[in-house]
XYZ file of C-alpha atoms in Angstrom:
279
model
C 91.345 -69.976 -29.351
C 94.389 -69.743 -31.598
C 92.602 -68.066 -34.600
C 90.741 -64.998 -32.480
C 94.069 -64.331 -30.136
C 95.580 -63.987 -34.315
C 92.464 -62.121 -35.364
C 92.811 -59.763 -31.859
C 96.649 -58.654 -32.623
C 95.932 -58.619 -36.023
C 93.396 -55.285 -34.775
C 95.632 -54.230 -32.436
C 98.360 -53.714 -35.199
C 96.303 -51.812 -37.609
C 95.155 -49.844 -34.811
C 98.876 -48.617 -34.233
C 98.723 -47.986 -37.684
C 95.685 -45.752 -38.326
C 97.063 -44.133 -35.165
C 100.679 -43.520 -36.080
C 99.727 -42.607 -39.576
C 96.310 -40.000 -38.754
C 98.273 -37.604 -36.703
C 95.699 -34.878 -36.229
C 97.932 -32.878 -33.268
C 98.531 -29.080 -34.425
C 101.910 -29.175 -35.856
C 101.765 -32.355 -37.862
C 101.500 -32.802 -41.266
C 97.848 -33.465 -41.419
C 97.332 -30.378 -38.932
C 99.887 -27.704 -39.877
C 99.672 -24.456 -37.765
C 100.445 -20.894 -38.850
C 103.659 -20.458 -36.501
C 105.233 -22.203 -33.592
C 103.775 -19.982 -30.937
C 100.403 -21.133 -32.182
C 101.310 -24.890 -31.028
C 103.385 -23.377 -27.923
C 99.803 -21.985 -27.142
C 97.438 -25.018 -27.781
C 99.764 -27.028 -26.348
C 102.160 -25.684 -23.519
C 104.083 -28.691 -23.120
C 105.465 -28.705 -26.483
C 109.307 -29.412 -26.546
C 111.961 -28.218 -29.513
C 111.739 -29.886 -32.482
C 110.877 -29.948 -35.994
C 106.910 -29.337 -36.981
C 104.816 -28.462 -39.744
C 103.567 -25.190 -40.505
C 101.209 -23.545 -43.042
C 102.188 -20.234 -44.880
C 99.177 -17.697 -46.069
C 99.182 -19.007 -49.577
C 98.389 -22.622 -48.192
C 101.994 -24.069 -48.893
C 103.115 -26.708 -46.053
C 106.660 -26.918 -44.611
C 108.278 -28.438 -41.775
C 110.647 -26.426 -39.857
C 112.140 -26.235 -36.181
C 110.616 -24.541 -33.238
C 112.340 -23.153 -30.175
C 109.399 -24.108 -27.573
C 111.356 -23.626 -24.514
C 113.781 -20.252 -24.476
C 111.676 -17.072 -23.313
C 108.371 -18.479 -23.398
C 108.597 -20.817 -27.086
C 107.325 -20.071 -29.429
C 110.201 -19.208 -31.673
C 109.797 -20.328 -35.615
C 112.946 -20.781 -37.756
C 112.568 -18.518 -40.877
C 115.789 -18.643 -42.578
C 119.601 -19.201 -42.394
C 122.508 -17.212 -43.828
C 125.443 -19.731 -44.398
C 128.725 -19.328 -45.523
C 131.376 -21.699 -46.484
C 133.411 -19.683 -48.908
C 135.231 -16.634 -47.235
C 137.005 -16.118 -50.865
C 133.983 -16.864 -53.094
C 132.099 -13.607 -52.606
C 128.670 -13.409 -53.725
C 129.139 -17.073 -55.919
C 125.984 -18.676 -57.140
C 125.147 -20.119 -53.807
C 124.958 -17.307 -51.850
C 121.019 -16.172 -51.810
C 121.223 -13.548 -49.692
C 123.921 -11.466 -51.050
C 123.851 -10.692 -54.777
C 125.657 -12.258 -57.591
C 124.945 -9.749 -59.908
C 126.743 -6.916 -57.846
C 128.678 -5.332 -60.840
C 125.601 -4.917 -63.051
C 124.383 -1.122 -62.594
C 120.768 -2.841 -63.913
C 119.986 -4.339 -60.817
C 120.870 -1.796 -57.800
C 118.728 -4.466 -55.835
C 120.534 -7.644 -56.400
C 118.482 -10.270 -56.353
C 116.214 -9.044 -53.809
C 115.610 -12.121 -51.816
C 115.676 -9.922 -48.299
C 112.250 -8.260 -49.447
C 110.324 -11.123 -51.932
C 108.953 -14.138 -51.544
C 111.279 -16.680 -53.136
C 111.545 -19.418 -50.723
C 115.373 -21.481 -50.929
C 116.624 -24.353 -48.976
C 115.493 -26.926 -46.658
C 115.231 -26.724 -42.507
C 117.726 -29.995 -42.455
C 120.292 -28.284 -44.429
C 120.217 -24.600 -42.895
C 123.553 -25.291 -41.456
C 125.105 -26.374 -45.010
C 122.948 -23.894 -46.776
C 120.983 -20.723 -47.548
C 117.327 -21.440 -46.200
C 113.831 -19.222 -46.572
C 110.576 -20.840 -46.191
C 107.077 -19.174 -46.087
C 107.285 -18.206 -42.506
C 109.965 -15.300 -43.652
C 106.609 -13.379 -45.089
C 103.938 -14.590 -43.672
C 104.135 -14.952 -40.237
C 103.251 -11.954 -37.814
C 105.999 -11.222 -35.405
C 107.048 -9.344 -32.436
C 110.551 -10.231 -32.561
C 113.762 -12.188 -33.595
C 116.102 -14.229 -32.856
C 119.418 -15.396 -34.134
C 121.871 -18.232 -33.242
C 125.122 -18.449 -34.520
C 125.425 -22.001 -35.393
C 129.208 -23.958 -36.907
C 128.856 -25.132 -40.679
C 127.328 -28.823 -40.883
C 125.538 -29.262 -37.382
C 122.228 -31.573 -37.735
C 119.023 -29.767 -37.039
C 118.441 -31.876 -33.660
C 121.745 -29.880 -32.415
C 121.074 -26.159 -33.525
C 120.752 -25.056 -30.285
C 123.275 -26.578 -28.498
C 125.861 -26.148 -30.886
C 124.968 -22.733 -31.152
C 127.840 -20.102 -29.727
C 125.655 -17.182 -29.919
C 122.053 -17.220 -28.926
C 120.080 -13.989 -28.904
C 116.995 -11.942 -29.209
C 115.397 -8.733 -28.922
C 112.626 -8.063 -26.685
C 110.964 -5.247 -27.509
C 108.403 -5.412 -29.898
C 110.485 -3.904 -32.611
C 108.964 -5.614 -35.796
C 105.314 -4.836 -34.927
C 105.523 -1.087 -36.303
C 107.419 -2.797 -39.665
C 104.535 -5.108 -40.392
C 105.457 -8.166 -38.434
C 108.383 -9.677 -39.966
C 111.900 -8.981 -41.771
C 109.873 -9.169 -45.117
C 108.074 -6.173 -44.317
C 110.930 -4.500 -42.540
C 113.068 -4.524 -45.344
C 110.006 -4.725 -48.580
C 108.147 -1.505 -46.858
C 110.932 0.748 -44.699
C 114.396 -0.276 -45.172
C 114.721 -1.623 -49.041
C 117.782 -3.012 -49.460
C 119.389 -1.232 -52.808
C 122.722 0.413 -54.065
C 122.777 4.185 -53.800
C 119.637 4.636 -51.620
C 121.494 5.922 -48.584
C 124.821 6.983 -46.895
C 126.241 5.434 -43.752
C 126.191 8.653 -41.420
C 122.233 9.085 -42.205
C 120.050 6.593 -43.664
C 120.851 3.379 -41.614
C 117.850 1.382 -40.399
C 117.077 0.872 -36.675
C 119.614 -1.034 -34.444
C 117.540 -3.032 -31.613
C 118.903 -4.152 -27.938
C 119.559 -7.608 -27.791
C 119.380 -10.308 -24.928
C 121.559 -12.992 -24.811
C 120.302 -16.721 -24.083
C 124.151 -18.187 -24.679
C 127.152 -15.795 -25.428
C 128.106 -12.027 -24.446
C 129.210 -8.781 -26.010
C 132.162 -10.331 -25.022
C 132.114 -13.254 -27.631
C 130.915 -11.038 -30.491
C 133.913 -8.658 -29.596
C 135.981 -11.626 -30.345
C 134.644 -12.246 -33.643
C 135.126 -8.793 -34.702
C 137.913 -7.546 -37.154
C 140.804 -5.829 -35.442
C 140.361 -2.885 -36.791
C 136.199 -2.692 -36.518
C 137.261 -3.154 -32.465
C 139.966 -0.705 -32.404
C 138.254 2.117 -33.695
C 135.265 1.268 -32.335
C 132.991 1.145 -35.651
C 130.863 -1.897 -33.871
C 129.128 -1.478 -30.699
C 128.147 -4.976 -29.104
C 124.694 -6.278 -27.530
C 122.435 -4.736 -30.795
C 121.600 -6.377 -34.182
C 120.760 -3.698 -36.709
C 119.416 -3.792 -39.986
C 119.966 -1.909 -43.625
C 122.983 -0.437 -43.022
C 125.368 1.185 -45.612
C 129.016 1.310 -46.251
C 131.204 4.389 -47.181
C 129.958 3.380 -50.987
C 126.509 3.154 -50.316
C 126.160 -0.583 -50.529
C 123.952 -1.760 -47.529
C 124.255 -4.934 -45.829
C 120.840 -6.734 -45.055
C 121.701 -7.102 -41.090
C 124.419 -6.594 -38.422
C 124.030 -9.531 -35.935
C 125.122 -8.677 -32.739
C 126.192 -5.363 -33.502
C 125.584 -1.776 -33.884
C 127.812 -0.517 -36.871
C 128.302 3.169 -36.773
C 131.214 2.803 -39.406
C 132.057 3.096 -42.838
C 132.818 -0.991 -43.594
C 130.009 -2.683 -42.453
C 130.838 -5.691 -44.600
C 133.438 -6.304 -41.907
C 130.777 -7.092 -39.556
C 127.618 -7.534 -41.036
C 126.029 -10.038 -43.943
C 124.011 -9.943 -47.002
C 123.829 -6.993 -49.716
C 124.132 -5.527 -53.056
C 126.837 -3.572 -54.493
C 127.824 -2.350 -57.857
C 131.104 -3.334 -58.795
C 133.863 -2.647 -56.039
C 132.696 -4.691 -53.308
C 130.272 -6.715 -52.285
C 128.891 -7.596 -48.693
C 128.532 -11.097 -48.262
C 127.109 -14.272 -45.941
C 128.452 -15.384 -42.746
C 127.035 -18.756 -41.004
C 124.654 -17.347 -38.639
C-alpha cells in the first residue's frame, strides 16, 4: 500500500545518508591515512584528487594526491607562491624571511626546517602552503610542478608548465623529507657557507611535462650566458657571493654567485634577500 511504498523510500533515503555521511575508505575524513602512497597501495585504482591525511602528532588535513604519474603516490607538502616580484620578503612571503636586515636572526624565520604549518591545499596557487606532511611523512623523493598564480586545485596538474621529479632515492639518507634535509644537513642560515664550497646536493631530475629547454627559457639572461645554471637538476641550500642561501633551485643546478636569480626562499642580512617564485 501507499503508506509502506512511503515507509520503504523513506529507508532507502536514510540509507544514502548513513552511507554518504560514514565514509570509512582510507583517505576520507573518518579514515585519514599517513601519505598518499599509503591509499595508492590499499587501493590501486585510486585517481588524483584531494584526500585526507593524518600527520604524526594526530592533526588531520586534506590535501591533493598525484595517484597516477610514476606509480602515485605523490602527496602535496607545500607551495612557494609569488605574486609580488617588487615586494621582496613582505609579510606574506613564508618561505623567505622578512626579517632579513636584523643580524639577530641569521635564520629568518626558519619555516624550511620547523614545524609551523601555513596555508590551505585550495589556495596553494594564491598562497604560501605547509601542512604536516612537510615533517612527517617518510620520503624517497620529490616532486615539483610549476603551476600559474590562481589555478583551482582540480587543475594543478594540467595547468602545470613544469612537471618534475627525481628518482633516486635522494631524501632517504636526509631522514625522509625536506624537513630533515634542511633541520639536520643543510640548515638554512646567513654566514654558514660560501657558494664555491658548502652548497647542498643538486639531484637529477625527470621530467613528466617540460624540458631543460623550458627552464632555460625562464632563466635570466645573464644566469644563461655565463652559464651559472645548469638545467635538468633541482638543488638545495645553496649560497650567494654574500653567503645568503636560497632554500632550493628548481630545475637547476646553480654553480654561480646569484642564486637568487634562479632559485627561491632564504635569509639574508641586509643587502639582499632571496625570495619566492610560484612553483
Amino acid at each position: 500500500n501507499s503508506v509502506n511504498s512511503l515507509q520503504d523510500r523513506l529507508a532507502q533515503t536514510e540509507a544514502t545518508v548513513m552511507a554518504t555521511t560514514t565514509d570509512h575508505s582510507l583517505g576520507s575524513e573518518l579514515n585519514p591515512a599517513n601519505s598518499c602512497l599509503q591509499i595508492k597501495q590499499t587501493s590501486p585504482s585510486s585517481q588524483d584528487g584531494a584526500y585526507f591525511l593524518i600527520g604524526k602528532d594526530g592533526t588531520i588535513y586534506q590535501t591533493y594526491c598525484d595517484m597516477t604519474t610514476a606509480g602515485g603516490g605523490w602527496t602535496l607538502v607545500s607551495s612557494v607562491h609569488e605574486d609580488d616580484m617588487y615586494g621582496k620578503c613582505t609579510a606574506g612571503d613564508r618561505w623567505s624571511s622578512t626579517r632579513g636586515n636584523n643580524i639577530n636572526y641569521p635564520e629568518g624565520d626558519g619555516n624550511w626546517a620547523n614545524v609551523h604549518t601555513f596555508g590551505s591545499m585550495g589556495s596553494a596557487t594564491t598562497d604560501d602552503y605547509k601542512n604536516p606532511g612537510y615533517f612527517s611523512i617518510d620520503a624517497t623523493n620529490v616532486m615539483l610542478w610549476h603551476v600559474p598564480n590562481d589555478v583551482p586545485a582540480g587543475r594543478y596538474k594540467t595547468a602545470a608548465y613544469l612537471r618534475y621529479r627525481t628518482s633516486n632515492g635522494f631524501l632517504q639518507p636526509y631522514g625522509g623529507n625536506l624537513y630533515s634535509l634542511f633541520k639536520e644537513h643543510y640548515p638554512i642560515g646567513y654566514g654558514l657557507g660560501t657558494y664555491t664550497h658548502d652548497n647542498g646536493p643538486a639531484i637529477p631530475i625527470v621530467y613528466d611535462e617540460g624540458s631543460d629547454d623550458v627552464v632555460v627559457s625562464l632563466l635570466s639572461p645573464g644566469a644563461v650566458a655565463h652559464q651559472q645554471a645548469i638545467p635538468g637538476f633541482v638543488q638545495f641550500r645553496v649560497f650567494n657571493g654574500q653567503g645568503a642561501p636560497s632554500a632550493v633551485c628548481p630545475g637547476v643546478n646553480y654553480v654561480g654567485a646569484e642564486c637568487e636569480n634562479a632559485c627561491i626562499g632564504g635569509v639574508d642580512t641586509g643587502r639582499r634577500v632571496t625570495q619566492g617564485s610560484a612553483a
